[in-house]
Amino acid sequence: MAAPDAPAAARPQLPPARPKGRPPRRKGNSAALLLIAPSIVFMTLLFGWPMVSGILQAFGGPQGLTTANFTRMAQDPYFWSSVGNTLLLIVVMIPIQFVLALAMALLIRAKPRGSSAYFYIWAIPLAVSDLAAGLVWLTVFTDRGYLNSLLASFGLDPVSWLAYDNYPSMFGAVLIAEVWRATSLVFVIVVAGLQSIPKDYEEAAGVFGANFWSRLWHVTLPLLRPSLQTALILRTILAFQTFAVALALTGQNFPLVVGETYRWYTGLQDPNVASALALVVMAVSMVTAVGYLKLLRDQSEAPR
Amino acid sequence: MADISIKGLHKTYPGSTELATNNVSLDVAEGEFMVLLGPSGCGKTTLLRMVAGLDFPDEGSISIGGRDVTYLPPQDRNLSMVFQSYAVFPHRMVRTNIAFGLVMKKVHREEIERKVRWAADLLQLSPYLDRYPAQLSGGQRQRVAVARAIVMDADVLLMDEPLSNLDALLRLDFRAELKKIVQQLGSTTLYVTHDQVEAMSLSDRVAVMKKGQIAQLGSPITVYEEPADRFVGGFIGSPPMNFLDGRITQQGALEIGGQGTAAPEFLARAAARTGGTPVMVGIRAENIALAERGSEGSLDAAVEVVEPLGHATLLTVDLGGQTIKVQVPSTVRVSSGDKVGLRFDPAALRFFDMETQLGLTA
């Protein structure tokens, strides 16, 4: 542990004439390096290296680097339908999740009787694995599942909710299962965000004549912006990766992009195209995150 | 503009057994500046929040301008308020902060523009209209909070310790400014503070609160000179009123620390009947003068501490075992350990019952 101290001890004797153009070394630089070393090693081994090898794999072929994997990916009949399904799911699901999460968080904040119990109940799906969630909802939507049993008890005909030719109900089933499974993440973030907003702001808005909706629109939502931004980025990126729920409910009938990655890797045994797909998902996620950050920038934090 | 009529307000916060306000009744006349004064936890903020509609009472009623508003939400009461934390919206520029209430009332755009300019001028905020609160100092944010409240032309203006977060110098400046502005507006004002100087300097009338009840209601001078009980006398004034254990003898003399001086007639008469009564004597530091030791009507005392304050000198003196504060002109030269005579201004003497601690008057 003497290493970081040695240069520090030597420094007072250094003459002022330093090599030109080099910024003076700041004190404690080596100590700082030592402190961040574990995370650098961690990031390099577990993120950097897999990512580089993934990218190499995506462009890899028998004769060196190639874009053939992307061509194969795009020519696959399932590819564009999986892209369409993923986008449709995101566009429909995210607004529903945010409205639900916000409503639940506001309810919790109003502190009705047993509000702390609601919090835990609503946060439970956070702990359920997506495959398990998919299987649970499969027992509801399958041909002899709970939903059809319920219909039968009312004397109605059963419906093949998950049949490949019944796209709307198939989409609906995946949507409901995903909303149930993943809204809790948004909910937890929004609850935390709401708790950090002093009550004074809303009280002031009320005194100055704002009703509930005006308070929500003019005060609460803007102040909640950082939390909403975080939740939106997380939720959208995770939504691009939706996979197990759709797989459990519909098999291949409702393909999603990450599901396709899985199919290319295990079913079709082509890790190169699978990597290409994964790369596309990553690129889209990054573009989305940056887009959100730009779009939702907080003006009151703008440079002074 | 409108009067406020508060009747028999009871309020207990959930999870607490103590009454936050205990049967409080208060009438604030139209255009009056009423200050609620008291130590923390006396219920003054609770009372203000109930008038604002931010809390609801368990019992009692509040009416503003003759309209019962007891259980109306704040937005339906036509009032405006300055919060202790300012509660200036951080995501809105100064301009839109000030305009907030007017926008909510759907006032015409040009009218909003005009009023915002007027308030910004009045509070010297014009250069900052297009800034965000994070770019302002505490004093400027405070001004925004006041500007936002005064553009409303509300029936009632409520202020919850608006100056408490400012530093001492700013507070002094802004106090006078606030008084001027409120006088110009002429609006009915309910103002909460724990600072007795603020209360004295701003108010038309002061309601001194203690443990959820109003201990005394009156003009600042009355409350200062004629405290209704020992609590009020001890709370108002800096230094607070001196309290001395005394006795009215059967002969009609006031005896403090074994020395006698004249007692007021109404007490002397009562004492003559009962054969002498113990009494608590209250006197303010500035109503005690130094006198020749042993001269007629003076009480012997010893100086313990001398604190020059600039405009006056504050002495802590020992009077027959009881410690009191005496304020003398700064030209008087005394030092600790000096033996002095004290002469009480007989007109300024106040008497309190030993048990109830309530003021005794003729």
Short mmCIF file of N, CA and C in Angstrom, two decimals, chain B residues 4-104:
data_model
loop_
_atom_site.label_atom_id
_atom_site.label_comp_id
_atom_site.label_asym_id
_atom_site.label_seq_id
_atom_site.Cartn_x
_atom_site.Cartn_y
_atom_site.Cartn_z
N ILE B 4 -63.11 37.61 8.71
CA ILE B 4 -63.00 36.20 9.05
C ILE B 4 -63.64 36.01 10.40
N SER B 5 -64.49 35.00 10.49
CA SER B 5 -65.10 34.71 11.78
C SER B 5 -64.86 33.25 12.13
N ILE B 6 -64.12 33.06 13.20
CA ILE B 6 -63.76 31.70 13.63
C ILE B 6 -64.50 31.42 14.93
N LYS B 7 -65.21 30.30 14.96
CA LYS B 7 -66.01 30.00 16.15
C LYS B 7 -65.74 28.61 16.68
N GLY B 8 -65.26 28.55 17.93
CA GLY B 8 -65.14 27.29 18.67
C GLY B 8 -64.39 26.19 17.95
N LEU B 9 -63.24 26.50 17.38
CA LEU B 9 -62.50 25.48 16.63
C LEU B 9 -61.79 24.51 17.57
N HIS B 10 -62.11 23.23 17.36
CA HIS B 10 -61.38 22.17 18.03
C HIS B 10 -60.66 21.38 16.95
N LYS B 11 -59.42 21.00 17.23
CA LYS B 11 -58.72 20.16 16.27
C LYS B 11 -57.72 19.29 17.00
N THR B 12 -57.78 17.99 16.73
CA THR B 12 -56.77 17.08 17.24
C THR B 12 -56.17 16.38 16.03
N TYR B 13 -54.86 16.35 15.95
CA TYR B 13 -54.24 15.64 14.84
C TYR B 13 -54.32 14.15 15.09
N PRO B 14 -54.48 13.36 14.01
CA PRO B 14 -54.53 11.91 14.20
C PRO B 14 -53.25 11.43 14.89
N GLY B 15 -53.42 10.51 15.82
CA GLY B 15 -52.25 9.97 16.49
C GLY B 15 -51.79 10.81 17.66
N SER B 16 -52.54 11.90 17.94
CA SER B 16 -52.17 12.74 19.07
C SER B 16 -53.39 12.89 19.97
N THR B 17 -53.14 12.97 21.27
CA THR B 17 -54.27 13.12 22.17
C THR B 17 -54.45 14.58 22.56
N GLU B 18 -53.42 15.38 22.31
CA GLU B 18 -53.49 16.78 22.71
C GLU B 18 -54.28 17.58 21.69
N LEU B 19 -55.04 18.52 22.14
CA LEU B 19 -55.77 19.38 21.23
C LEU B 19 -54.80 20.38 20.60
N ALA B 20 -54.78 20.41 19.27
CA ALA B 20 -53.92 21.38 18.60
C ALA B 20 -54.52 22.78 18.72
N THR B 21 -55.85 22.85 18.58
CA THR B 21 -56.53 24.08 18.95
C THR B 21 -57.69 23.69 19.84
N ASN B 22 -57.90 24.44 20.87
CA ASN B 22 -58.88 24.09 21.88
C ASN B 22 -59.91 25.21 21.98
N ASN B 23 -61.01 25.03 21.28
CA ASN B 23 -62.13 25.97 21.39
C ASN B 23 -61.68 27.40 21.08
N VAL B 24 -61.06 27.58 19.92
CA VAL B 24 -60.57 28.90 19.56
C VAL B 24 -61.65 29.68 18.81
N SER B 25 -61.91 30.86 19.25
CA SER B 25 -62.81 31.76 18.53
C SER B 25 -62.07 33.06 18.29
N LEU B 26 -62.24 33.60 17.09
CA LEU B 26 -61.49 34.79 16.73
C LEU B 26 -62.23 35.50 15.61
N ASP B 27 -62.36 36.80 15.73
CA ASP B 27 -62.95 37.56 14.64
C ASP B 27 -61.92 38.52 14.10
N VAL B 28 -61.72 38.48 12.79
CA VAL B 28 -60.80 39.40 12.16
C VAL B 28 -61.63 40.32 11.28
N ALA B 29 -61.52 41.60 11.56
CA ALA B 29 -62.35 42.55 10.82
C ALA B 29 -61.84 42.73 9.40
N GLU B 30 -62.71 43.23 8.55
CA GLU B 30 -62.33 43.49 7.17
C GLU B 30 -61.14 44.44 7.13
N GLY B 31 -60.10 44.07 6.40
CA GLY B 31 -58.94 44.94 6.25
C GLY B 31 -57.99 44.94 7.43
N GLU B 32 -58.27 44.12 8.41
CA GLU B 32 -57.44 44.12 9.60
C GLU B 32 -56.19 43.24 9.42
N PHE B 33 -55.11 43.62 10.02
CA PHE B 33 -53.89 42.81 10.04
C PHE B 33 -53.81 42.14 11.39
N MET B 34 -54.14 40.84 11.41
CA MET B 34 -54.16 40.10 12.67
C MET B 34 -52.97 39.17 12.71
N VAL B 35 -52.22 39.22 13.80
CA VAL B 35 -51.08 38.33 13.95
C VAL B 35 -51.38 37.28 14.99
N LEU B 36 -51.12 36.01 14.64
CA LEU B 36 -51.19 34.93 15.60
C LEU B 36 -49.78 34.70 16.10
N LEU B 37 -49.59 34.91 17.40
CA LEU B 37 -48.25 34.85 17.96
C LEU B 37 -48.20 33.80 19.04
N GLY B 38 -47.12 33.05 19.05
CA GLY B 38 -46.98 32.06 20.11
C GLY B 38 -45.76 31.20 19.89
N PRO B 39 -45.37 30.45 20.92
CA PRO B 39 -44.22 29.57 20.78
C PRO B 39 -44.58 28.39 19.87
N SER B 40 -43.59 27.63 19.44
CA SER B 40 -43.91 26.51 18.56
C SER B 40 -44.77 25.50 19.31
N GLY B 41 -45.72 24.93 18.57
CA GLY B 41 -46.61 23.96 19.17
C GLY B 41 -47.80 24.56 19.87
N CYS B 42 -48.03 25.88 19.69
CA CYS B 42 -49.15 26.50 20.40
C CYS B 42 -50.43 26.43 19.58
N GLY B 43 -50.34 25.95 18.34
CA GLY B 43 -51.55 25.79 17.53
C GLY B 43 -51.78 26.91 16.54
N LYS B 44 -50.85 27.86 16.45
CA LYS B 44 -51.09 29.00 15.57
C LYS B 44 -51.09 28.60 14.09
N THR B 45 -50.15 27.71 13.72
CA THR B 45 -50.11 27.27 12.33
C THR B 45 -51.31 26.37 12.01
N THR B 46 -51.69 25.54 12.97
CA THR B 46 -52.87 24.72 12.78
C THR B 46 -54.10 25.60 12.51
N LEU B 47 -54.22 26.65 13.27
CA LEU B 47 -55.36 27.56 13.08
C LEU B 47 -55.33 28.17 11.68
N LEU B 48 -54.14 28.59 11.26
CA LEU B 48 -54.02 29.19 9.93
C LEU B 48 -54.35 28.16 8.85
N ARG B 49 -53.88 26.93 9.04
CA ARG B 49 -54.13 25.89 8.03
C ARG B 49 -55.61 25.56 7.94
N MET B 50 -56.31 25.69 9.05
CA MET B 50 -57.75 25.44 9.00
C MET B 50 -58.48 26.57 8.28
N VAL B 51 -57.99 27.79 8.47
CA VAL B 51 -58.58 28.92 7.73
C VAL B 51 -58.29 28.74 6.23
N ALA B 52 -57.10 28.20 5.92
CA ALA B 52 -56.72 28.00 4.52
C ALA B 52 -57.46 26.83 3.89
N GLY B 53 -57.93 25.90 4.73
CA GLY B 53 -58.58 24.70 4.19
C GLY B 53 -57.60 23.57 3.96
N LEU B 54 -56.40 23.70 4.48
CA LEU B 54 -55.41 22.63 4.34
C LEU B 54 -55.60 21.58 5.41
N ASP B 55 -56.25 21.96 6.49
CA ASP B 55 -56.68 21.01 7.52
C ASP B 55 -58.13 21.34 7.85
N PHE B 56 -58.84 20.34 8.32
CA PHE B 56 -60.23 20.58 8.70
C PHE B 56 -60.40 20.40 10.20
N PRO B 57 -61.23 21.26 10.82
CA PRO B 57 -61.41 21.14 12.27
C PRO B 57 -62.29 19.95 12.62
N ASP B 58 -62.18 19.49 13.87
CA ASP B 58 -63.08 18.45 14.36
C ASP B 58 -64.42 19.06 14.74
N GLU B 59 -64.37 20.30 15.18
CA GLU B 59 -65.58 20.98 15.63
C GLU B 59 -65.42 22.46 15.36
N GLY B 60 -66.50 23.17 15.32
CA GLY B 60 -66.42 24.62 15.16
C GLY B 60 -66.63 25.03 13.71
N SER B 61 -66.59 26.33 13.48
CA SER B 61 -66.86 26.80 12.12
C SER B 61 -65.96 27.98 11.78
N ILE B 62 -65.74 28.14 10.48
CA ILE B 62 -64.97 29.28 9.97
C ILE B 62 -65.81 29.90 8.87
N SER B 63 -66.03 31.20 8.94
CA SER B 63 -66.66 31.83 7.79
C SER B 63 -65.83 33.01 7.34
N ILE B 64 -65.80 33.19 6.02
CA ILE B 64 -65.06 34.28 5.42
C ILE B 64 -66.06 35.13 4.65
N GLY B 65 -66.17 36.39 5.03
CA GLY B 65 -67.13 37.26 4.38
C GLY B 65 -68.56 36.75 4.53
N GLY B 66 -68.83 36.15 5.70
CA GLY B 66 -70.18 35.67 5.95
C GLY B 66 -70.49 34.33 5.32
N ARG B 67 -69.57 33.77 4.58
CA ARG B 67 -69.81 32.49 3.91
C ARG B 67 -69.12 31.39 4.72
N ASP B 68 -69.88 30.35 5.06
CA ASP B 68 -69.31 29.26 5.85
C ASP B 68 -68.37 28.45 4.95
N VAL B 69 -67.09 28.43 5.32
CA VAL B 69 -66.10 27.72 4.49
C VAL B 69 -65.46 26.56 5.25
N THR B 70 -66.02 26.22 6.43
CA THR B 70 -65.33 25.30 7.34
C THR B 70 -64.75 24.06 6.63
N TYR B 71 -65.58 23.45 5.78
CA TYR B 71 -65.12 22.20 5.17
C TYR B 71 -64.91 22.32 3.67
N LEU B 72 -64.79 23.55 3.17
CA LEU B 72 -64.51 23.73 1.75
C LEU B 72 -63.02 23.48 1.48
N PRO B 73 -62.70 22.90 0.32
CA PRO B 73 -61.28 22.77 -0.03
C PRO B 73 -60.68 24.15 -0.30
N PRO B 74 -59.36 24.27 -0.18
CA PRO B 74 -58.72 25.58 -0.27
C PRO B 74 -59.05 26.33 -1.56
N GLN B 75 -59.17 25.61 -2.67
CA GLN B 75 -59.37 26.30 -3.95
C GLN B 75 -60.72 26.99 -4.04
N ASP B 76 -61.64 26.65 -3.13
CA ASP B 76 -62.97 27.27 -3.19
C ASP B 76 -63.13 28.39 -2.15
N ARG B 77 -62.04 28.85 -1.57
CA ARG B 77 -62.18 29.83 -0.49
C ARG B 77 -61.78 31.23 -0.88
N ASN B 78 -61.24 31.39 -2.06
CA ASN B 78 -60.79 32.68 -2.55
C ASN B 78 -59.84 33.36 -1.57
N LEU B 79 -58.72 32.65 -1.32
CA LEU B 79 -57.71 33.25 -0.46
C LEU B 79 -56.35 33.06 -1.11
N SER B 80 -55.37 33.72 -0.55
CA SER B 80 -54.02 33.49 -1.04
C SER B 80 -53.12 33.40 0.17
N MET B 81 -51.95 32.83 -0.04
CA MET B 81 -51.15 32.48 1.12
C MET B 81 -49.67 32.54 0.79
N VAL B 82 -48.88 32.97 1.78
CA VAL B 82 -47.43 32.91 1.68
C VAL B 82 -46.97 31.82 2.64
N PHE B 83 -46.25 30.84 2.09
CA PHE B 83 -45.85 29.71 2.91
C PHE B 83 -44.50 29.95 3.56
N GLN B 84 -44.30 29.29 4.68
CA GLN B 84 -43.03 29.42 5.39
C GLN B 84 -41.87 28.96 4.52
N SER B 85 -42.09 27.87 3.78
CA SER B 85 -41.04 27.36 2.90
C SER B 85 -41.06 28.06 1.55
N TYR B 86 -41.91 29.06 1.41
CA TYR B 86 -42.17 29.81 0.17
C TYR B 86 -43.00 29.00 -0.81
N ALA B 87 -42.65 27.67 -0.97
CA ALA B 87 -43.37 26.81 -1.92
C ALA B 87 -43.47 27.47 -3.29
N VAL B 88 -42.40 28.11 -3.70
CA VAL B 88 -42.35 28.65 -5.05
C VAL B 88 -42.03 27.49 -5.99
N PHE B 89 -42.87 27.31 -7.03
CA PHE B 89 -42.74 26.13 -7.87
C PHE B 89 -41.40 26.14 -8.60
N PRO B 90 -40.56 25.13 -8.37
CA PRO B 90 -39.21 25.14 -8.93
C PRO B 90 -39.19 24.97 -10.44
N HIS B 91 -40.26 24.43 -11.01
CA HIS B 91 -40.25 24.15 -12.44
C HIS B 91 -40.88 25.28 -13.26
N ARG B 92 -41.26 26.37 -12.57
CA ARG B 92 -41.86 27.48 -13.30
C ARG B 92 -40.98 28.71 -13.13
N MET B 93 -40.96 29.52 -14.17
CA MET B 93 -40.19 30.75 -14.07
C MET B 93 -40.91 31.71 -13.12
N VAL B 94 -40.18 32.71 -12.68
CA VAL B 94 -40.75 33.68 -11.74
C VAL B 94 -42.07 34.21 -12.28
N ARG B 95 -42.08 34.53 -13.57
CA ARG B 95 -43.28 35.10 -14.19
C ARG B 95 -44.49 34.17 -14.02
N THR B 96 -44.29 32.90 -14.37
CA THR B 96 -45.42 31.98 -14.32
C THR B 96 -45.74 31.56 -12.89
N ASN B 97 -44.74 31.68 -12.02
CA ASN B 97 -45.02 31.46 -10.61
C ASN B 97 -45.98 32.51 -10.08
N ILE B 98 -45.67 33.76 -10.38
CA ILE B 98 -46.52 34.85 -9.88
C ILE B 98 -47.90 34.75 -10.50
N ALA B 99 -47.95 34.32 -11.76
CA ALA B 99 -49.23 34.29 -12.47
C ALA B 99 -50.08 33.07 -12.11
N PHE B 100 -49.50 32.13 -11.35
CA PHE B 100 -50.16 30.84 -11.17
C PHE B 100 -51.63 30.95 -10.75
N GLY B 101 -51.88 31.71 -9.68
CA GLY B 101 -53.25 31.82 -9.17
C GLY B 101 -54.18 32.45 -10.18
N LEU B 102 -53.67 33.42 -10.93
CA LEU B 102 -54.52 34.11 -11.91
C LEU B 102 -54.84 33.18 -13.08
N VAL B 103 -53.85 32.36 -13.47
CA VAL B 103 -54.10 31.39 -14.54
C VAL B 103 -55.16 30.39 -14.09
N MET B 104 -55.07 29.97 -12.85
CA MET B 104 -56.06 29.03 -12.33
C MET B 104 -57.45 29.65 -12.31
#
